[in-house]
Amino acid sequence: MRVQKEPVDVLIVGAGPAGLTAAIYAGRALLSTVVLEKGLPGGQLNETDLIENWPGFADAISAPELMRNVRAQAERFGASIVLDDVMGIEPGSPTHEVATSQGTYQARTVILAPGSRPKELPAENAKRLKGKGVSYCATCDGFFFQGKDLLQIGAGDSGLTEALFLTRFASSVTIAVRHPQNDPKAFRASAILQQRAREHPKIRFLWNRIVESIEGDTHVSGVRFRHLETNEPETRAFDGVFVNIGHLPQTDAFRGTIDLDDDGFIQTNIHLHTNVPGIFAAGDARVNANQYAQAIVAAGEGAMAAIEAEKYLAQ
C-alpha cells in the first residue's frame, strides 16, 4: 500500500497529451507534480501511427515517439509518472485525497485528464468476436490482416486515418457510411483525409448502410448490413472489422464527486475549473471535447489547467 506522506502541489490523473503537457507546465513552475496513469503513458496516441499536424515537425512524426518525447520533457522538469489506477477522490481543504489501487495521495490541486476509451460497436456478435477479427486499434492489429479484405466503420478523422493505415496490409478496405454519398454529413473528417481516402486504389465505400451483425463462429467471416433507403438486409464477406465510432470518457471514478454531463464528460467553466475548488479538467474527458478530439487541443488544455492550478496555489 503506497501512502504519500507529504502533499503534492499538483496531482494529474492521466498521462496523455493533456496530462503530460500539464506536468511540463507544473514542473516548470517549480510545483511538486505527480502524474498517475493506469495504462501506457501517451494515451490514445499509442494507438496512432503518424501525426502530421503537430506544430514544429515539417514531416510526420511517429505518435508514440512524440509522446515519449513529451514524457521525457515532463520528467526533465521534475514530474514523477506513476503507474497506478485512480479509484476515487475525496475533496478537502487544504488538500484533496486521491485513492488509487495501490494507496492514497494528498494533493493541493488535482488536474483530471483521464482521456477516453473507444465506443464499442452496438451490433450483434461484435462483443463476442472482439479480438477474433473485430478490432478497435488499427495500429495494434493491422499487421495481422495482411492480404485480407477489411471493413472500417467510422468516417471521422480517426476512422479515415485508420482506413488509410490499413491499406499497408490489406487487399482492400471498405468504409461503411450511414449517409448517402452526396450528403454533407457523410464525413466528419478533414478535407485532406477525405481526398486521400477517395483517391486510394484499395479503398471503397458503402453508402447508406448500418451494421446490424458481425458474422462468424470463431472468427469474423462477414458483416450483415441494412440499407437505410431500401431497408433491405445485405451480407458481405470480410476477414476483419475495424471500429472507430467515437469515444467515452473514463470518468467513472469521479462520479458523485465531480459534476459530469449525461454522457459522463467532466463539466468545467471556460477556465477549466470543475465544481470543486482546486480540481481542474483537461483533454478528451472534458465536456465538448468531442467537438475537436485533437491531441494538440488536449495539450493546450493541459497547459491551461496547469496555469490555473498555479494561480489557485498562489492565492
Tab-separated table of C-alpha atoms in Angstrom:
chain	number	residue	atom	x	y	z
A	1	MET	CA	0.000	0.000	0.000
A	2	ARG	CA	1.502	3.294	-1.148
A	3	VAL	CA	0.834	6.327	1.089
A	4	GLN	CA	2.007	9.772	0.045
A	5	LYS	CA	3.187	11.362	3.283
A	6	GLU	CA	3.739	14.892	2.016
A	7	PRO	CA	1.008	16.547	-0.085
A	8	VAL	CA	1.982	17.266	-3.673
A	9	ASP	CA	1.212	20.612	-5.234
A	10	VAL	CA	-0.317	19.135	-8.391
A	11	LEU	CA	-1.611	15.623	-8.906
A	12	ILE	CA	-2.514	14.821	-12.510
A	13	VAL	CA	-4.769	11.922	-13.459
A	14	GLY	CA	-3.817	10.641	-16.908
A	15	ALA	CA	-0.606	10.708	-18.955
A	16	GLY	CA	-1.924	11.515	-22.408
A	17	PRO	CA	-1.253	14.774	-24.264
A	18	ALA	CA	-3.294	16.806	-21.749
A	19	GLY	CA	-1.823	15.249	-18.622
A	20	LEU	CA	1.797	15.272	-19.751
A	21	THR	CA	1.588	18.856	-21.002
A	22	ALA	CA	0.074	19.867	-17.672
A	23	ALA	CA	3.028	18.144	-16.000
A	24	ILE	CA	5.503	20.138	-18.106
A	25	TYR	CA	3.897	23.433	-17.125
A	26	ALA	CA	3.501	22.496	-13.464
A	27	GLY	CA	7.092	21.286	-13.269
A	28	ARG	CA	8.427	24.445	-14.898
A	29	ALA	CA	6.526	26.426	-12.279
A	30	LEU	CA	8.546	24.522	-9.636
A	31	LEU	CA	5.437	22.781	-8.313
A	32	SER	CA	5.805	19.249	-6.978
A	33	THR	CA	3.981	17.151	-9.550
A	34	VAL	CA	2.823	13.536	-9.734
A	35	VAL	CA	1.122	12.002	-12.767
A	36	LEU	CA	-0.962	8.864	-12.260
A	37	GLU	CA	-1.569	6.663	-15.302
A	38	LYS	CA	-3.243	3.258	-15.246
A	39	GLY	CA	-2.035	2.214	-18.689
A	40	LEU	CA	0.781	3.153	-21.024
A	41	PRO	CA	1.817	6.829	-20.811
A	42	GLY	CA	0.900	8.562	-24.045
A	43	GLY	CA	-2.815	7.845	-24.018
A	44	GLN	CA	-4.634	7.092	-27.237
A	45	LEU	CA	-1.685	8.321	-29.287
A	46	ASN	CA	-0.039	4.992	-28.504
A	47	GLU	CA	-2.658	3.525	-30.851
A	48	THR	CA	-1.978	6.059	-33.609
A	49	ASP	CA	0.601	5.626	-36.346
A	50	LEU	CA	1.772	9.052	-37.537
A	51	ILE	CA	0.933	12.647	-36.636
A	52	GLU	CA	1.160	15.210	-39.422
A	53	ASN	CA	-0.333	18.275	-37.748
A	54	TRP	CA	1.723	18.734	-34.572
A	55	PRO	CA	3.479	22.119	-34.809
A	56	GLY	CA	7.232	22.016	-35.238
A	57	PHE	CA	7.513	18.913	-37.410
A	58	ALA	CA	7.750	19.549	-41.141
A	59	ASP	CA	7.427	15.811	-41.717
A	60	ALA	CA	5.110	13.379	-39.986
A	61	ILE	CA	6.289	12.053	-36.637
A	62	SER	CA	5.537	8.716	-35.027
A	63	ALA	CA	2.814	9.301	-32.439
A	64	PRO	CA	4.374	7.021	-29.791
A	65	GLU	CA	7.746	8.700	-30.350
A	66	LEU	CA	6.161	12.125	-29.895
A	67	MET	CA	4.608	11.080	-26.602
A	68	ARG	CA	7.888	9.565	-25.387
A	69	ASN	CA	9.483	12.950	-26.023
A	70	VAL	CA	6.694	14.772	-24.178
A	71	ARG	CA	7.029	12.376	-21.248
A	72	ALA	CA	10.799	12.910	-21.121
A	73	GLN	CA	10.225	16.661	-21.138
A	74	ALA	CA	7.797	16.397	-18.211
A	75	GLU	CA	10.256	14.265	-16.247
A	76	ARG	CA	13.078	16.695	-17.011
A	77	PHE	CA	11.072	19.366	-15.197
A	78	GLY	CA	10.656	17.133	-12.165
A	79	ALA	CA	7.310	15.401	-12.699
A	80	SER	CA	7.008	11.863	-11.340
A	81	ILE	CA	4.992	9.486	-13.516
A	82	VAL	CA	3.481	6.601	-11.568
A	83	LEU	CA	1.604	3.616	-12.971
A	84	ASP	CA	-1.490	3.425	-10.788
A	85	ASP	CA	-5.264	3.377	-11.220
A	86	VAL	CA	-7.319	6.145	-9.598
A	87	MET	CA	-10.366	4.777	-7.770
A	88	GLY	CA	-11.867	7.975	-6.365
A	89	ILE	CA	-11.373	11.477	-4.996
A	90	GLU	CA	-12.320	12.860	-1.597
A	91	PRO	CA	-12.340	16.667	-1.864
A	92	GLY	CA	-10.977	18.587	1.073
A	93	SER	CA	-9.212	21.713	2.237
A	94	PRO	CA	-6.335	22.427	2.059
A	95	THR	CA	-5.751	19.081	0.323
A	96	HIS	CA	-7.740	16.543	-1.666
A	97	GLU	CA	-7.316	12.821	-1.061
A	98	VAL	CA	-6.960	10.656	-4.154
A	99	ALA	CA	-7.485	6.929	-3.661
A	100	THR	CA	-5.727	4.556	-6.044
A	101	SER	CA	-5.454	0.799	-6.449
A	102	GLN	CA	-2.111	0.963	-4.621
A	103	GLY	CA	-2.715	3.561	-1.926
A	104	THR	CA	-3.618	7.202	-1.387
A	105	TYR	CA	-2.234	10.599	-2.305
A	106	GLN	CA	-2.772	14.034	-0.808
A	107	ALA	CA	-2.768	16.885	-3.302
A	108	ARG	CA	-3.273	20.622	-3.025
A	109	THR	CA	-4.654	20.680	-6.572
A	110	VAL	CA	-5.811	17.962	-8.964
A	111	ILE	CA	-5.945	18.027	-12.763
A	112	LEU	CA	-8.242	15.412	-14.272
A	113	ALA	CA	-7.044	14.315	-17.704
A	114	PRO	CA	-8.124	10.654	-17.831
A	115	GLY	CA	-8.900	10.643	-21.536
A	116	SER	CA	-11.446	8.379	-23.177
A	117	ARG	CA	-11.888	4.855	-24.488
A	118	PRO	CA	-13.365	3.661	-27.795
A	119	LYS	CA	-17.111	3.187	-28.057
A	120	GLU	CA	-17.993	-0.411	-28.704
A	121	LEU	CA	-19.929	-1.276	-31.835
A	122	PRO	CA	-23.607	-1.886	-30.931
A	123	ALA	CA	-24.021	-4.764	-33.359
A	124	GLU	CA	-24.866	-8.404	-32.804
A	125	ASN	CA	-21.795	-10.570	-32.110
A	126	ALA	CA	-19.441	-7.555	-32.005
A	127	LYS	CA	-18.517	-8.190	-28.382
A	128	ARG	CA	-18.198	-11.955	-28.853
A	129	LEU	CA	-15.840	-11.541	-31.809
A	130	LYS	CA	-13.713	-8.778	-30.287
A	131	GLY	CA	-10.124	-9.925	-30.699
A	132	LYS	CA	-11.300	-12.518	-33.218
A	133	GLY	CA	-11.439	-10.206	-36.198
A	134	VAL	CA	-13.162	-7.235	-34.546
A	135	SER	CA	-10.617	-4.591	-33.539
A	136	TYR	CA	-10.656	-1.061	-32.171
A	137	CYS	CA	-6.995	-0.343	-32.965
A	138	ALA	CA	-5.599	-0.477	-36.493
A	139	THR	CA	-2.032	0.246	-35.426
A	140	CYS	CA	-2.221	-2.582	-32.879
A	141	ASP	CA	-3.777	-5.227	-35.114
A	142	GLY	CA	-3.442	-4.171	-38.754
A	143	PHE	CA	-0.297	-6.239	-39.264
A	144	PHE	CA	-2.252	-9.454	-38.661
A	145	PHE	CA	-4.553	-8.821	-41.631
A	146	GLN	CA	-2.063	-8.893	-44.471
A	147	GLY	CA	-3.750	-9.634	-47.782
A	148	LYS	CA	-7.219	-9.594	-46.194
A	149	ASP	CA	-10.448	-7.780	-47.049
A	150	LEU	CA	-11.369	-5.416	-44.231
A	151	LEU	CA	-14.307	-3.267	-43.185
A	152	GLN	CA	-13.708	0.086	-41.484
A	153	ILE	CA	-16.643	1.513	-39.505
A	154	GLY	CA	-16.367	5.242	-38.825
A	155	ALA	CA	-15.806	8.118	-41.232
A	156	GLY	CA	-14.315	10.795	-38.986
A	157	ASP	CA	-10.666	11.826	-38.891
A	158	SER	CA	-9.685	8.786	-36.839
A	159	GLY	CA	-11.696	6.400	-38.990
A	160	LEU	CA	-10.218	7.568	-42.282
A	161	THR	CA	-6.727	7.689	-40.787
A	162	GLU	CA	-7.129	4.068	-39.703
A	163	ALA	CA	-8.507	3.065	-43.104
A	164	LEU	CA	-5.510	4.607	-44.855
A	165	PHE	CA	-3.154	2.882	-42.429
A	166	LEU	CA	-4.817	-0.488	-43.046
A	167	THR	CA	-4.133	-0.229	-46.786
A	168	ARG	CA	-0.485	-1.018	-45.984
A	169	PHE	CA	-1.534	-4.565	-45.149
A	170	ALA	CA	-4.981	-5.326	-46.561
A	171	SER	CA	-6.010	-6.249	-50.089
A	172	SER	CA	-8.996	-3.931	-49.717
A	173	VAL	CA	-10.542	-1.635	-47.126
A	174	THR	CA	-14.258	-0.865	-47.328
A	175	ILE	CA	-15.584	2.091	-45.341
A	176	ALA	CA	-19.223	1.827	-44.254
A	177	VAL	CA	-21.005	5.198	-44.176
A	178	ARG	CA	-24.561	5.604	-42.903
A	179	HIS	CA	-25.283	8.662	-45.078
A	180	PRO	CA	-25.810	8.986	-48.856
A	181	GLN	CA	-22.735	9.710	-50.940
A	182	ASN	CA	-23.605	13.355	-51.612
A	183	ASP	CA	-24.849	14.143	-48.101
A	184	PRO	CA	-22.713	16.886	-46.466
A	185	LYS	CA	-22.944	14.881	-43.215
A	186	ALA	CA	-21.438	11.765	-44.803
A	187	PHE	CA	-17.974	12.607	-43.475
A	188	ARG	CA	-16.808	14.219	-40.258
A	189	ALA	CA	-13.210	14.060	-41.429
A	190	SER	CA	-10.949	16.822	-42.711
A	191	ALA	CA	-10.952	17.546	-46.428
A	192	ILE	CA	-7.422	16.245	-46.963
A	193	LEU	CA	-8.241	12.871	-45.382
A	194	GLN	CA	-11.415	12.599	-47.448
A	195	GLN	CA	-9.428	13.262	-50.601
A	196	ARG	CA	-6.770	10.693	-49.735
A	197	ALA	CA	-9.376	8.049	-48.947
A	198	ARG	CA	-11.420	8.689	-52.082
A	199	GLU	CA	-8.337	8.532	-54.294
A	200	HIS	CA	-6.750	5.453	-52.735
A	201	PRO	CA	-6.973	2.420	-55.039
A	202	LYS	CA	-7.524	-0.012	-52.151
A	203	ILE	CA	-10.366	1.940	-50.519
A	204	ARG	CA	-14.023	1.712	-51.473
A	205	PHE	CA	-17.186	2.997	-49.817
A	206	LEU	CA	-20.536	1.503	-48.868
A	207	TRP	CA	-23.089	4.298	-48.585
A	208	ASN	CA	-26.409	4.317	-46.704
A	209	ARG	CA	-25.510	1.290	-44.593
A	210	ILE	CA	-25.561	0.476	-40.922
A	211	VAL	CA	-24.014	-2.660	-39.455
A	212	GLU	CA	-26.543	-4.986	-37.844
A	213	SER	CA	-24.440	-8.063	-37.186
A	214	ILE	CA	-20.907	-9.401	-37.383
A	215	GLU	CA	-20.927	-12.893	-38.861
A	216	GLY	CA	-18.612	-15.737	-37.874
A	217	ASP	CA	-18.296	-18.615	-35.423
A	218	THR	CA	-14.732	-18.403	-34.126
A	219	HIS	CA	-13.551	-15.519	-36.326
A	220	VAL	CA	-15.098	-12.770	-38.428
A	221	SER	CA	-16.288	-14.072	-41.786
A	222	GLY	CA	-18.655	-11.319	-42.869
A	223	VAL	CA	-20.973	-8.475	-41.946
A	224	ARG	CA	-24.731	-8.069	-42.262
A	225	PHE	CA	-25.798	-4.541	-43.188
A	226	ARG	CA	-29.115	-2.791	-43.573
A	227	HIS	CA	-29.570	-0.323	-46.413
A	228	LEU	CA	-31.163	2.789	-44.920
A	229	GLU	CA	-33.070	3.775	-48.072
A	230	THR	CA	-34.436	0.394	-49.141
A	231	ASN	CA	-34.473	-1.181	-45.642
A	232	GLU	CA	-33.102	-4.332	-47.259
A	233	PRO	CA	-30.602	-6.565	-45.413
A	234	GLU	CA	-27.336	-7.416	-47.117
A	235	THR	CA	-24.432	-9.662	-46.125
A	236	ARG	CA	-20.885	-9.249	-47.414
A	237	ALA	CA	-17.743	-11.237	-46.743
A	238	PHE	CA	-14.930	-9.635	-44.726
A	239	ASP	CA	-11.931	-11.022	-42.882
A	240	GLY	CA	-11.818	-8.296	-40.264
A	241	VAL	CA	-13.748	-5.316	-38.912
A	242	PHE	CA	-12.085	-2.181	-37.536
A	243	VAL	CA	-14.274	0.151	-35.498
A	244	ASN	CA	-13.836	3.862	-34.843
A	245	ILE	CA	-17.208	5.375	-33.915
A	246	GLY	CA	-16.231	7.743	-31.138
A	247	HIS	CA	-15.112	7.566	-27.535
A	248	LEU	CA	-16.464	7.528	-23.996
A	249	PRO	CA	-14.827	9.456	-21.135
A	250	GLN	CA	-13.015	7.466	-18.463
A	251	THR	CA	-14.645	9.265	-15.568
A	252	ASP	CA	-16.415	6.570	-13.533
A	253	ALA	CA	-14.067	7.151	-10.587
A	254	PHE	CA	-15.220	10.766	-10.289
A	255	ARG	CA	-18.976	10.168	-10.459
A	256	GLY	CA	-20.749	11.647	-7.450
A	257	THR	CA	-17.836	13.962	-6.663
A	258	ILE	CA	-17.240	15.921	-9.856
A	259	ASP	CA	-20.105	17.273	-11.968
A	260	LEU	CA	-20.454	15.230	-15.162
A	261	ASP	CA	-22.832	15.659	-18.080
A	262	ASP	CA	-25.282	12.951	-19.159
A	263	ASP	CA	-22.565	11.221	-21.207
A	264	GLY	CA	-20.025	11.257	-18.381
A	265	PHE	CA	-17.878	14.152	-19.596
A	266	ILE	CA	-16.459	16.455	-16.911
A	267	GLN	CA	-18.195	19.812	-16.700
A	268	THR	CA	-15.986	22.879	-16.319
A	269	ASN	CA	-16.127	26.616	-16.772
A	270	ILE	CA	-14.116	28.323	-19.511
A	271	HIS	CA	-11.064	28.335	-17.223
A	272	LEU	CA	-11.253	24.523	-16.815
A	273	HIS	CA	-12.377	24.704	-13.165
A	274	THR	CA	-14.695	21.902	-12.051
A	275	ASN	CA	-17.386	22.311	-9.404
A	276	VAL	CA	-14.776	21.540	-6.719
A	277	PRO	CA	-12.288	24.321	-5.910
A	278	GLY	CA	-8.752	23.230	-6.691
A	279	ILE	CA	-9.787	20.480	-9.109
A	280	PHE	CA	-9.449	21.145	-12.842
A	281	ALA	CA	-10.048	19.115	-16.002
A	282	ALA	CA	-8.470	18.972	-19.451
A	283	GLY	CA	-8.459	16.877	-22.588
A	284	ASP	CA	-10.782	14.321	-24.115
A	285	ALA	CA	-12.760	13.639	-20.933
A	286	ARG	CA	-13.857	17.264	-20.613
A	287	VAL	CA	-17.284	18.374	-21.808
A	288	ASN	CA	-17.467	19.282	-25.530
A	289	ALA	CA	-14.074	17.660	-26.174
A	290	ASN	CA	-15.637	15.524	-28.908
A	291	GLN	CA	-16.151	18.680	-30.976
A	292	TYR	CA	-12.395	18.790	-31.574
A	293	ALA	CA	-10.803	15.479	-30.478
A	294	GLN	CA	-7.303	16.603	-31.415
A	295	ALA	CA	-4.123	15.877	-29.476
A	296	ILE	CA	-2.930	19.461	-29.854
A	297	VAL	CA	-6.189	20.762	-28.344
A	298	ALA	CA	-5.842	18.383	-25.404
A	299	ALA	CA	-2.249	19.524	-24.902
A	300	GLY	CA	-3.335	23.162	-24.925
A	301	GLU	CA	-5.963	22.442	-22.299
A	302	GLY	CA	-3.345	20.674	-20.200
A	303	ALA	CA	-1.229	23.825	-20.253
A	304	MET	CA	-4.257	25.940	-19.309
A	305	ALA	CA	-5.176	23.647	-16.418
A	306	ALA	CA	-1.638	23.771	-15.010
A	307	ILE	CA	-1.597	27.561	-15.210
A	308	GLU	CA	-4.952	27.681	-13.399
A	309	ALA	CA	-3.617	25.311	-10.733
A	310	GLU	CA	-0.590	27.556	-10.255
A	311	LYS	CA	-2.866	30.589	-9.849
A	312	TYR	CA	-5.015	28.707	-7.347
A	313	LEU	CA	-1.997	27.749	-5.246
A	314	ALA	CA	-0.776	31.335	-5.234
A	315	GLN	CA	-3.994	32.618	-3.656
